[in-house]
Coordinates of C-alpha atoms in Angstrom, one line a residue:
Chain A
X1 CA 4.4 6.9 8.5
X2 CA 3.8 4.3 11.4
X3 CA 1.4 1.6 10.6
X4 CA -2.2 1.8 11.8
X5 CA -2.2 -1.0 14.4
X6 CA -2.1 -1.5 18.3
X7 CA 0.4 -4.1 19.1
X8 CA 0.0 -4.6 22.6
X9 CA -2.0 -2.3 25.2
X10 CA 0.4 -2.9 28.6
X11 CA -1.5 -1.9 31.9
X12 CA 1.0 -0.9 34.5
X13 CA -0.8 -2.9 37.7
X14 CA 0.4 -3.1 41.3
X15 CA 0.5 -6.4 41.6
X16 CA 0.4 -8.6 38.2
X17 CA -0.3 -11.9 39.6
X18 CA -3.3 -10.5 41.0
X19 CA -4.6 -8.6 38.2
X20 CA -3.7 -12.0 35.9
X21 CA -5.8 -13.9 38.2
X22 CA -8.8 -11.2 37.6
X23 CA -8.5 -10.9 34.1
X24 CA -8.2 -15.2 34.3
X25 CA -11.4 -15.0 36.1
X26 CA -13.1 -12.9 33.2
X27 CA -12.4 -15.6 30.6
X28 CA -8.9 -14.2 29.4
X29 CA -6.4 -16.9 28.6
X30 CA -2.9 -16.1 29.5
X31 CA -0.1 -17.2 27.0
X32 CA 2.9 -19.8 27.6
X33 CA 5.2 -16.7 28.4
X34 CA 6.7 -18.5 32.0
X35 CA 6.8 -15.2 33.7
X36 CA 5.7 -13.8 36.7
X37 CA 6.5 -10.6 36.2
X38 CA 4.9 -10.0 33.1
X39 CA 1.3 -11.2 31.6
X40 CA 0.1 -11.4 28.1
X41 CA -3.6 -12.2 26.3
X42 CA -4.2 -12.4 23.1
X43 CA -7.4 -10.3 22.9
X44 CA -8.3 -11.0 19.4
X45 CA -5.1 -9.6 17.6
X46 CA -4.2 -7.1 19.7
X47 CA -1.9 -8.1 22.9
X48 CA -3.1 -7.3 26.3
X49 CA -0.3 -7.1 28.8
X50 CA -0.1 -6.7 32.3
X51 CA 3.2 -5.6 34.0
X52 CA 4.4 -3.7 37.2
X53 CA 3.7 -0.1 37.4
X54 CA 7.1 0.6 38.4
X55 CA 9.1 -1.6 35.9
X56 CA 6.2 0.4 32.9
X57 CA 7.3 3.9 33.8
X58 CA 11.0 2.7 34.0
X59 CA 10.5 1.0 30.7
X60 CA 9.1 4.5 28.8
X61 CA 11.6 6.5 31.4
X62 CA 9.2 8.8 33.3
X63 CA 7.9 8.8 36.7
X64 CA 5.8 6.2 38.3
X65 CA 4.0 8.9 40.4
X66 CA 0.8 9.5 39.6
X67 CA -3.7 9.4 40.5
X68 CA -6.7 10.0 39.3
X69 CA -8.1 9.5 35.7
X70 CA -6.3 8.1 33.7
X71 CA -8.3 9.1 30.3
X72 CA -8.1 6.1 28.9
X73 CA -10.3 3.3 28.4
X74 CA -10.5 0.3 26.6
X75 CA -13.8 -1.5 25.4
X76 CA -15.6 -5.1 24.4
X77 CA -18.7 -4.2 22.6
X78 CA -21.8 -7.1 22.6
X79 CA -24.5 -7.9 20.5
X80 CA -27.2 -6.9 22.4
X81 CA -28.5 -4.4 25.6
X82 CA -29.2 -8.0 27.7
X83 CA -25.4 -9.0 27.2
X84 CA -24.1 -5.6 28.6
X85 CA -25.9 -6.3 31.7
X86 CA -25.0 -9.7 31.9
X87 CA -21.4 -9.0 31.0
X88 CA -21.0 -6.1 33.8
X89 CA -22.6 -8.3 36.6
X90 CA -20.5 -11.0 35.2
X91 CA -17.4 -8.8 35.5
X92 CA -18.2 -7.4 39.4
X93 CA -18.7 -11.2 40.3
X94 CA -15.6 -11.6 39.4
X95 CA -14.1 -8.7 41.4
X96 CA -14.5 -5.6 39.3
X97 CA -16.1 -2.8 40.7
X98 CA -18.7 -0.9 38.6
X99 CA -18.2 2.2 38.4
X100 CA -20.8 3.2 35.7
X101 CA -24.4 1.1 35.5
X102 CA -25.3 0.3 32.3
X103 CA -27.5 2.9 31.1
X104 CA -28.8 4.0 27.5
X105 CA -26.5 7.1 25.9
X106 CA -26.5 10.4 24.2
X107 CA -25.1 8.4 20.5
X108 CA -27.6 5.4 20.8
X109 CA -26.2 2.8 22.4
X110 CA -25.9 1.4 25.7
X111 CA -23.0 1.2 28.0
X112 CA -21.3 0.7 31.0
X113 CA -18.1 0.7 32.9
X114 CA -15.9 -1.4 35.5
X115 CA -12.2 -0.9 36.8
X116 CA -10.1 -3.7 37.0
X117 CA -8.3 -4.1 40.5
X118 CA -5.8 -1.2 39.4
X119 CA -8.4 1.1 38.2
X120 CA -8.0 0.4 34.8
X121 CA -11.6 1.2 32.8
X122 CA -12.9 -1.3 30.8
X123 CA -16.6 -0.1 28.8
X124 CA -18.8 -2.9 28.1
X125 CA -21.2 -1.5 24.9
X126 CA -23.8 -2.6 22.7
X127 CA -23.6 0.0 19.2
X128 CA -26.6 -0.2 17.3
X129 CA -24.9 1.6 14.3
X130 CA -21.9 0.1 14.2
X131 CA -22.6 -3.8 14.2
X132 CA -19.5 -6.4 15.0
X133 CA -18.2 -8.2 11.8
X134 CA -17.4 -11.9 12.1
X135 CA -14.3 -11.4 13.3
X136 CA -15.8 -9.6 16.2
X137 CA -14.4 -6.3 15.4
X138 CA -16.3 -2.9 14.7
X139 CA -16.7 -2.3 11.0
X140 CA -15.6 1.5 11.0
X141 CA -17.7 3.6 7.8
X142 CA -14.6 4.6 5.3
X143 CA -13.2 7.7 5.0
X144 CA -14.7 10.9 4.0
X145 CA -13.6 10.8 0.1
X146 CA -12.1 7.4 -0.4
X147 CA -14.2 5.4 -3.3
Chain B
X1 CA -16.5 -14.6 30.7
X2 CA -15.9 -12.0 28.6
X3 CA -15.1 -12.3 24.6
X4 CA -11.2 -11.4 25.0
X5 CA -10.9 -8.6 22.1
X6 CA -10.6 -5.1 22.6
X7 CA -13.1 -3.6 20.4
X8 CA -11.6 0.0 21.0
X9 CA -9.3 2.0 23.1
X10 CA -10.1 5.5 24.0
X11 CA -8.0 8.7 24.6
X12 CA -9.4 11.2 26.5
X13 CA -7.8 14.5 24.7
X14 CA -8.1 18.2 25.4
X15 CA -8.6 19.0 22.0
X16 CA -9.9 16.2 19.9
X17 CA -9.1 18.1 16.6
X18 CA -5.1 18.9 17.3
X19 CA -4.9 15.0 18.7
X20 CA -6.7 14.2 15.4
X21 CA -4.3 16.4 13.2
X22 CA -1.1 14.7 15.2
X23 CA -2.1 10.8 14.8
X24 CA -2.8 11.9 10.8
X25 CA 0.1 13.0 10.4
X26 CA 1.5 9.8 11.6
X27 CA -0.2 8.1 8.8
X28 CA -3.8 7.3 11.1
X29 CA -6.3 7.8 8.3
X30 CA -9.8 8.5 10.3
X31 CA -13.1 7.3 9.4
X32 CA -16.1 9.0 8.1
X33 CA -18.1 9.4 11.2
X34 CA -18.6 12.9 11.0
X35 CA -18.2 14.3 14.3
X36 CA -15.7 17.1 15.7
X37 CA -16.3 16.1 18.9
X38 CA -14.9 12.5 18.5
X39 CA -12.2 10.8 15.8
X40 CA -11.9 6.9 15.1
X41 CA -9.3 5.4 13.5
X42 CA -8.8 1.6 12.8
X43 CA -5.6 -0.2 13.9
X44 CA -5.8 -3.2 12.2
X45 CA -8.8 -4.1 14.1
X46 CA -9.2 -2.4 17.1
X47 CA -10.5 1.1 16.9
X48 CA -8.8 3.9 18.6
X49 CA -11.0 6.4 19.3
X50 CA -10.2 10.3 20.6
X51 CA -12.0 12.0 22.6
X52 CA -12.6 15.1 25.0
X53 CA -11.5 14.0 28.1
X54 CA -13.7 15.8 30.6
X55 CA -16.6 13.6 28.5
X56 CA -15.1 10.7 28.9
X57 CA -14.9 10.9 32.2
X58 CA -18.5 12.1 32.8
X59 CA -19.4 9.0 30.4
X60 CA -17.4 6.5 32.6
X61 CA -18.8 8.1 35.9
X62 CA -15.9 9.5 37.3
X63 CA -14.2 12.5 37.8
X64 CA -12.0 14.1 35.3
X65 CA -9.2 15.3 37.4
X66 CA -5.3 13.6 37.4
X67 CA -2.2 13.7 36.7
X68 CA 0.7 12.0 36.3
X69 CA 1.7 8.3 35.1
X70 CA -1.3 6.9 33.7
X71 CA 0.3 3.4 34.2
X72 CA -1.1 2.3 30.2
X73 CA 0.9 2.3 27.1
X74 CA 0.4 1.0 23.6
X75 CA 2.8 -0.6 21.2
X76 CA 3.5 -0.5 17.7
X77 CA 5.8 -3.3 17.2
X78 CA 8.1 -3.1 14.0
X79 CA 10.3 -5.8 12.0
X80 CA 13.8 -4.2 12.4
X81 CA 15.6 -1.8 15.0
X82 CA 16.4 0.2 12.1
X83 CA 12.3 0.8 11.5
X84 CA 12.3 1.7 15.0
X85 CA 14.5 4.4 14.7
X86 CA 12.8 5.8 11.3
X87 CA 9.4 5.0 13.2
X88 CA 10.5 7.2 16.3
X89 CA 12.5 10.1 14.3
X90 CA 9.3 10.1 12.0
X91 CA 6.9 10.9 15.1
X92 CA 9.4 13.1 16.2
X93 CA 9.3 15.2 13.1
X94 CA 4.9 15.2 13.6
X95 CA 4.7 16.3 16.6
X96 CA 5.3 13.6 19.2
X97 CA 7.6 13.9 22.0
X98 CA 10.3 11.7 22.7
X99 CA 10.6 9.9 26.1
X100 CA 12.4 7.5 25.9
X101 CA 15.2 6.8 22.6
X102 CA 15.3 3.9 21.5
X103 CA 17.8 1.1 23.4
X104 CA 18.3 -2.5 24.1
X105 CA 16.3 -4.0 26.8
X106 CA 16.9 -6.6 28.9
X107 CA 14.3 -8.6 27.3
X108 CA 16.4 -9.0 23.8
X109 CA 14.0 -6.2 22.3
X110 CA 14.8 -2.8 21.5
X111 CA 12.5 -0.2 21.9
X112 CA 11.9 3.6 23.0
X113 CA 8.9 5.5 23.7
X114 CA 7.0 9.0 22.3
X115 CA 4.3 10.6 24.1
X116 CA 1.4 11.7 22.3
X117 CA 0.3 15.7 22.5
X118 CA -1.6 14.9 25.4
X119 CA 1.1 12.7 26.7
X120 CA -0.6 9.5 26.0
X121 CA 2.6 6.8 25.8
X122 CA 3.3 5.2 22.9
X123 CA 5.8 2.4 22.3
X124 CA 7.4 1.5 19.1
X125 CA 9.4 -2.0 19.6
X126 CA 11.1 -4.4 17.5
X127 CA 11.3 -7.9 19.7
X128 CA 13.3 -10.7 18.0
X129 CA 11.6 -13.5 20.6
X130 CA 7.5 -13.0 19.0
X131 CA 7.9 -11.7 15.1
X132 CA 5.5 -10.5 13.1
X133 CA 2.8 -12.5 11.8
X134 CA 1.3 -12.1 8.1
X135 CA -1.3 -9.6 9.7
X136 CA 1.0 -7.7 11.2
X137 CA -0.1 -8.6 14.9
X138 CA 2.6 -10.7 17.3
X139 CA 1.8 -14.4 17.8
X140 CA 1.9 -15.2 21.5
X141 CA 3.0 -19.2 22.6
X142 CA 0.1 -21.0 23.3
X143 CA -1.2 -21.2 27.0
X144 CA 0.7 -23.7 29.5
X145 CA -0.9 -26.6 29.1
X146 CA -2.9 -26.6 26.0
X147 CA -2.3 -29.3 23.1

Protein backbone atom coordinates (compact mmCIF):
# COMPACT_ATOMS: atom_id res chain seq x y z
CA UNK A 1 0.00 0.00 0.00
CA UNK A 2 1.30 3.71 -0.62
CA UNK A 3 1.21 5.98 2.29
CA UNK A 4 -1.65 8.37 2.73
CA UNK A 5 0.15 11.71 2.19
CA UNK A 6 0.68 14.49 -0.58
CA UNK A 7 4.30 15.17 -0.86
CA UNK A 8 4.32 17.96 -3.17
CA UNK A 9 1.37 19.32 -5.44
CA UNK A 10 3.69 20.67 -8.78
CA UNK A 11 1.65 23.16 -11.00
CA UNK A 12 2.96 23.02 -14.48
CA UNK A 13 2.98 27.20 -15.19
CA UNK A 14 4.08 29.03 -18.32
CA UNK A 15 6.32 31.07 -16.95
CA UNK A 16 7.57 30.13 -13.19
CA UNK A 17 9.22 33.26 -12.35
CA UNK A 18 6.05 34.89 -12.84
CA UNK A 19 3.80 32.63 -11.18
CA UNK A 20 6.57 32.66 -8.11
CA UNK A 21 6.21 36.27 -7.96
CA UNK A 22 2.22 35.80 -7.72
CA UNK A 23 2.16 33.32 -5.31
CA UNK A 24 5.14 35.68 -3.41
CA UNK A 25 2.65 38.38 -3.64
CA UNK A 26 -0.10 36.15 -1.69
CA UNK A 27 2.16 35.70 1.34
CA UNK A 28 3.86 32.33 0.06
CA UNK A 29 7.52 32.10 1.07
CA UNK A 30 9.75 30.47 -1.47
CA UNK A 31 12.50 28.04 -0.11
CA UNK A 32 16.46 28.45 -0.44
CA UNK A 33 16.29 26.02 -3.60
CA UNK A 34 18.65 28.67 -5.97
CA UNK A 35 16.61 27.76 -9.03
CA UNK A 36 14.94 29.53 -11.56
CA UNK A 37 13.55 26.90 -13.08
CA UNK A 38 11.84 25.38 -10.39
CA UNK A 39 9.85 26.93 -7.24
CA UNK A 40 8.88 25.35 -3.96
CA UNK A 41 6.60 26.56 -0.67
CA UNK A 42 6.21 24.79 2.12
CA UNK A 43 2.34 25.13 2.52
CA UNK A 44 2.06 23.71 5.87
CA UNK A 45 3.62 20.16 5.26
CA UNK A 46 2.72 19.66 2.04
CA UNK A 47 5.13 21.10 -0.83
CA UNK A 48 3.77 23.46 -3.38
CA UNK A 49 5.88 23.50 -6.48
CA UNK A 50 5.83 25.49 -9.40
CA UNK A 51 7.67 24.26 -12.60
CA UNK A 52 7.46 24.66 -16.52
CA UNK A 53 4.58 23.03 -18.19
CA UNK A 54 6.76 21.57 -20.73
CA UNK A 55 9.69 20.23 -18.46
CA UNK A 56 6.12 18.62 -16.02
CA UNK A 57 4.70 16.64 -18.94
CA UNK A 58 8.29 15.58 -19.94
CA UNK A 59 8.97 14.67 -16.41
CA UNK A 60 5.61 12.16 -16.20
CA UNK A 61 6.21 11.44 -20.12
CA UNK A 62 2.97 12.63 -21.78
CA UNK A 63 2.02 15.42 -23.82
CA UNK A 64 2.22 18.96 -22.89
CA UNK A 65 -0.87 19.71 -25.17
CA UNK A 66 -3.74 20.41 -23.55
CA UNK A 67 -7.08 23.38 -22.36
CA UNK A 68 -9.85 23.77 -20.53
CA UNK A 69 -10.65 22.37 -16.95
CA UNK A 70 -8.42 20.96 -15.45
CA UNK A 71 -10.65 19.26 -12.61
CA UNK A 72 -8.55 19.95 -10.07
CA UNK A 73 -8.48 22.27 -7.39
CA UNK A 74 -6.73 23.02 -4.38
CA UNK A 75 -8.13 24.95 -1.26
CA UNK A 76 -7.17 27.25 2.02
CA UNK A 77 -10.22 27.10 4.25
CA UNK A 78 -10.68 30.38 6.94
CA UNK A 79 -12.31 30.78 10.06
CA UNK A 80 -14.96 32.81 9.12
CA UNK A 81 -17.47 34.05 6.02
CA UNK A 82 -15.67 37.85 6.48
CA UNK A 83 -12.13 36.16 5.84
CA UNK A 84 -13.29 34.53 2.61
CA UNK A 85 -14.17 37.77 1.27
CA UNK A 86 -11.22 39.49 2.45
CA UNK A 87 -8.96 36.59 1.32
CA UNK A 88 -10.46 36.67 -2.43
CA UNK A 89 -10.22 40.51 -2.82
CA UNK A 90 -6.93 40.06 -1.24
CA UNK A 91 -5.91 37.41 -3.81
CA UNK A 92 -7.42 39.56 -7.17
CA UNK A 93 -5.32 42.56 -5.70
CA UNK A 94 -2.68 40.66 -6.08
CA UNK A 95 -3.40 39.55 -9.68
CA UNK A 96 -5.70 36.59 -9.53
CA UNK A 97 -8.72 36.69 -11.31
CA UNK A 98 -11.96 35.54 -9.63
CA UNK A 99 -13.60 33.41 -11.26
CA UNK A 100 -16.33 32.35 -8.63
CA UNK A 101 -17.66 35.28 -5.98
CA UNK A 102 -17.92 34.12 -2.76
CA UNK A 103 -21.34 32.96 -2.24
CA UNK A 104 -23.12 30.65 0.43
CA UNK A 105 -23.35 26.70 -0.89
CA UNK A 106 -25.49 23.71 -1.18
CA UNK A 107 -23.25 21.73 2.05
CA UNK A 108 -23.24 24.87 4.37
CA UNK A 109 -20.42 26.68 3.89
CA UNK A 110 -19.26 29.53 1.93
CA UNK A 111 -16.80 29.70 -0.86
CA UNK A 112 -15.16 31.03 -3.62
CA UNK A 113 -12.64 30.65 -6.34
CA UNK A 114 -9.56 32.43 -8.16
CA UNK A 115 -7.02 31.18 -10.92
CA UNK A 116 -3.59 31.82 -10.51
CA UNK A 117 -1.87 33.40 -13.66
CA UNK A 118 -1.92 29.80 -15.26
CA UNK A 119 -5.36 28.95 -14.50
CA UNK A 120 -4.77 27.00 -11.74
CA UNK A 121 -7.97 27.07 -9.17
CA UNK A 122 -7.44 27.82 -5.85
CA UNK A 123 -11.11 27.71 -3.41
CA UNK A 124 -10.93 29.96 -0.59
CA UNK A 125 -13.76 28.28 2.12
CA UNK A 126 -15.13 28.81 5.39
CA UNK A 127 -16.70 24.98 6.72
CA UNK A 128 -18.94 25.38 9.48
CA UNK A 129 -18.88 21.52 10.13
CA UNK A 130 -15.52 20.85 9.74
CA UNK A 131 -13.64 23.42 11.96
CA UNK A 132 -9.53 23.86 11.48
CA UNK A 133 -7.48 22.20 14.30
CA UNK A 134 -4.51 24.12 15.56
CA UNK A 135 -2.35 23.02 13.18
CA UNK A 136 -4.64 24.58 10.65
CA UNK A 137 -5.71 21.49 8.97
CA UNK A 138 -9.33 20.07 8.62
CA UNK A 139 -10.09 17.50 11.31
CA UNK A 140 -11.74 14.81 8.90
CA UNK A 141 -14.78 12.55 11.20
CA UNK A 142 -13.12 8.84 11.37
CA UNK A 143 -14.01 6.14 9.35
CA UNK A 144 -17.27 4.44 9.15
CA UNK A 145 -16.40 1.39 11.79
CA UNK A 146 -13.10 2.33 13.24
CA UNK A 147 -13.52 2.62 17.28
CA UNK B 1 -1.66 37.20 2.41
CA UNK B 2 -2.87 34.07 2.51
CA UNK B 3 -2.11 31.25 5.33
CA UNK B 4 0.28 29.04 3.01
CA UNK B 5 -1.41 25.42 3.64
CA UNK B 6 -3.40 23.52 1.40
CA UNK B 7 -6.34 22.56 3.34
CA UNK B 8 -7.52 20.04 0.46
CA UNK B 9 -6.96 19.13 -3.06
CA UNK B 10 -9.88 18.08 -5.21
CA UNK B 11 -10.24 15.66 -8.17
CA UNK B 12 -12.91 16.12 -10.26
CA UNK B 13 -13.81 12.28 -11.26
CA UNK B 14 -16.49 10.68 -13.51
CA UNK B 15 -17.41 8.34 -11.09
CA UNK B 16 -16.64 9.21 -7.59
CA UNK B 17 -17.35 5.66 -6.34
CA UNK B 18 -14.83 3.55 -8.88
CA UNK B 19 -12.12 6.65 -8.12
CA UNK B 20 -12.99 5.86 -4.44
CA UNK B 21 -12.60 2.00 -4.86
CA UNK B 22 -9.13 2.64 -6.81
CA UNK B 23 -7.34 5.11 -4.15
CA UNK B 24 -8.67 2.27 -1.37
CA UNK B 25 -7.14 -0.14 -2.74
CA UNK B 26 -4.00 1.78 -2.65
CA UNK B 27 -4.29 1.83 1.11
CA UNK B 28 -6.44 5.56 1.16
CA UNK B 29 -8.72 4.74 4.03
CA UNK B 30 -11.79 7.40 3.56
CA UNK B 31 -13.58 9.13 6.23
CA UNK B 32 -16.99 8.87 7.55
CA UNK B 33 -18.80 11.60 5.83
CA UNK B 34 -21.35 9.74 4.45
CA UNK B 35 -21.93 10.84 1.00
CA UNK B 36 -21.80 8.93 -2.44
CA UNK B 37 -21.52 11.83 -4.17
CA UNK B 38 -18.11 12.97 -2.58
CA UNK B 39 -15.00 10.86 -0.78
CA UNK B 40 -12.31 12.47 1.61
CA UNK B 41 -9.42 10.98 2.49
CA UNK B 42 -6.56 12.49 4.81
CA UNK B 43 -2.92 12.64 3.49
CA UNK B 44 -1.21 13.33 6.45
CA UNK B 45 -2.84 16.59 6.66
CA UNK B 46 -4.21 17.73 3.71
CA UNK B 47 -7.43 16.29 2.55
CA UNK B 48 -7.94 14.86 -0.83
CA UNK B 49 -11.17 15.04 -1.77
CA UNK B 50 -13.08 13.21 -5.03
CA UNK B 51 -15.56 14.43 -6.63
CA UNK B 52 -17.94 14.55 -9.86
CA UNK B 53 -16.30 16.64 -12.07
CA UNK B 54 -19.11 18.28 -13.97
CA UNK B 55 -19.94 19.59 -10.12
CA UNK B 56 -16.86 20.83 -9.57
CA UNK B 57 -16.77 22.72 -12.26
CA UNK B 58 -20.27 24.26 -11.86
CA UNK B 59 -19.11 24.95 -8.11
CA UNK B 60 -15.88 26.77 -9.37
CA UNK B 61 -17.90 28.71 -12.11
CA UNK B 62 -16.55 27.36 -14.99
CA UNK B 63 -17.18 25.06 -17.63
CA UNK B 64 -16.57 21.45 -17.37
CA UNK B 65 -15.17 20.77 -20.77
CA UNK B 66 -11.09 19.77 -21.47
CA UNK B 67 -8.83 17.68 -22.25
CA UNK B 68 -5.52 16.88 -22.28
CA UNK B 69 -2.37 17.75 -19.89
CA UNK B 70 -3.80 19.20 -16.91
CA UNK B 71 -0.31 20.70 -16.17
CA UNK B 72 -0.75 19.42 -12.00
CA UNK B 73 0.70 16.42 -10.43
CA UNK B 74 1.07 15.15 -6.93
CA UNK B 75 3.87 13.35 -5.26
CA UNK B 76 4.29 10.71 -2.87
CA UNK B 77 7.86 10.81 -2.05
CA UNK B 78 9.40 7.41 -0.61
CA UNK B 79 12.72 6.58 1.41
CA UNK B 80 14.42 4.24 -1.13
CA UNK B 81 14.30 3.62 -5.03
CA UNK B 82 13.56 0.24 -4.20
CA UNK B 83 10.00 1.48 -2.42
CA UNK B 84 9.53 3.23 -5.54
CA UNK B 85 9.48 0.38 -7.60
CA UNK B 86 7.24 -1.78 -4.96
CA UNK B 87 5.19 1.65 -4.66
CA UNK B 88 4.67 1.87 -8.57
CA UNK B 89 4.22 -2.17 -9.31
CA UNK B 90 1.79 -2.06 -6.24
CA UNK B 91 -0.55 0.75 -8.01
CA UNK B 92 0.05 -1.06 -11.01
CA UNK B 93 -1.52 -4.20 -9.62
CA UNK B 94 -4.86 -1.70 -8.24
CA UNK B 95 -5.66 -0.26 -11.02
CA UNK B 96 -3.43 2.61 -11.85
CA UNK B 97 -1.80 3.11 -15.09
CA UNK B 98 1.74 3.45 -15.61
CA UNK B 99 3.19 6.57 -17.48
CA UNK B 100 6.07 6.91 -16.79
CA UNK B 101 8.62 3.70 -15.05
CA UNK B 102 10.53 4.68 -12.79
CA UNK B 103 14.30 6.21 -13.87
CA UNK B 104 17.06 8.53 -12.79
CA UNK B 105 16.49 12.16 -13.21
CA UNK B 106 18.68 14.68 -13.80
CA UNK B 107 18.01 16.06 -10.47
CA UNK B 108 19.74 13.03 -8.43
CA UNK B 109 16.07 11.62 -7.76
CA UNK B 110 14.52 8.78 -9.25
CA UNK B 111 11.06 8.65 -9.91
CA UNK B 112 8.17 7.54 -12.37
CA UNK B 113 4.63 8.40 -12.63
CA UNK B 114 0.99 6.41 -12.57
CA UNK B 115 -2.18 8.00 -13.67
CA UNK B 116 -5.12 7.69 -11.66
CA UNK B 117 -8.57 6.07 -13.43
CA UNK B 118 -9.41 9.40 -14.48
CA UNK B 119 -5.86 10.19 -15.45
CA UNK B 120 -5.14 12.35 -12.68
CA UNK B 121 -0.96 12.17 -12.37
CA UNK B 122 0.57 10.84 -9.66
CA UNK B 123 4.27 10.82 -8.80
CA UNK B 124 5.99 8.50 -6.56
CA UNK B 125 9.83 9.83 -5.96
CA UNK B 126 12.56 8.95 -3.81
CA UNK B 127 15.00 12.25 -3.83
CA UNK B 128 18.35 11.81 -1.90
CA UNK B 129 18.94 15.93 -1.85
CA UNK B 130 15.47 16.67 0.76
CA UNK B 131 14.83 13.16 2.96
CA UNK B 132 12.17 12.46 4.82
CA UNK B 133 11.37 14.14 7.93
CA UNK B 134 9.82 12.20 11.21
CA UNK B 135 6.32 13.08 9.74
CA UNK B 136 6.90 11.83 6.75
CA UNK B 137 6.71 15.33 4.75
CA UNK B 138 10.16 16.70 2.90
CA UNK B 139 11.95 19.52 4.70
CA UNK B 140 12.64 22.38 2.30
CA UNK B 141 16.04 24.78 3.01
CA UNK B 142 14.96 27.78 4.53
CA UNK B 143 14.25 30.94 2.42
CA UNK B 144 17.40 33.00 0.97
CA UNK B 145 18.03 35.21 3.38
CA UNK B 146 16.43 34.22 6.57
CA UNK B 147 18.48 33.60 9.85
Amino acid sequence: MLPARVNMITLGVDDVAKSRAFYERLGFVASGFPSEEVTFFDMNGTILGLYGREPLAEDAGVGAAGDGFRAVSLAINLETKAAVDEALAFAESCGGRIIQPAREVFWGGYSGYFADPDGHLWEIAYNPITTLNENGGLTLPPPVGSS
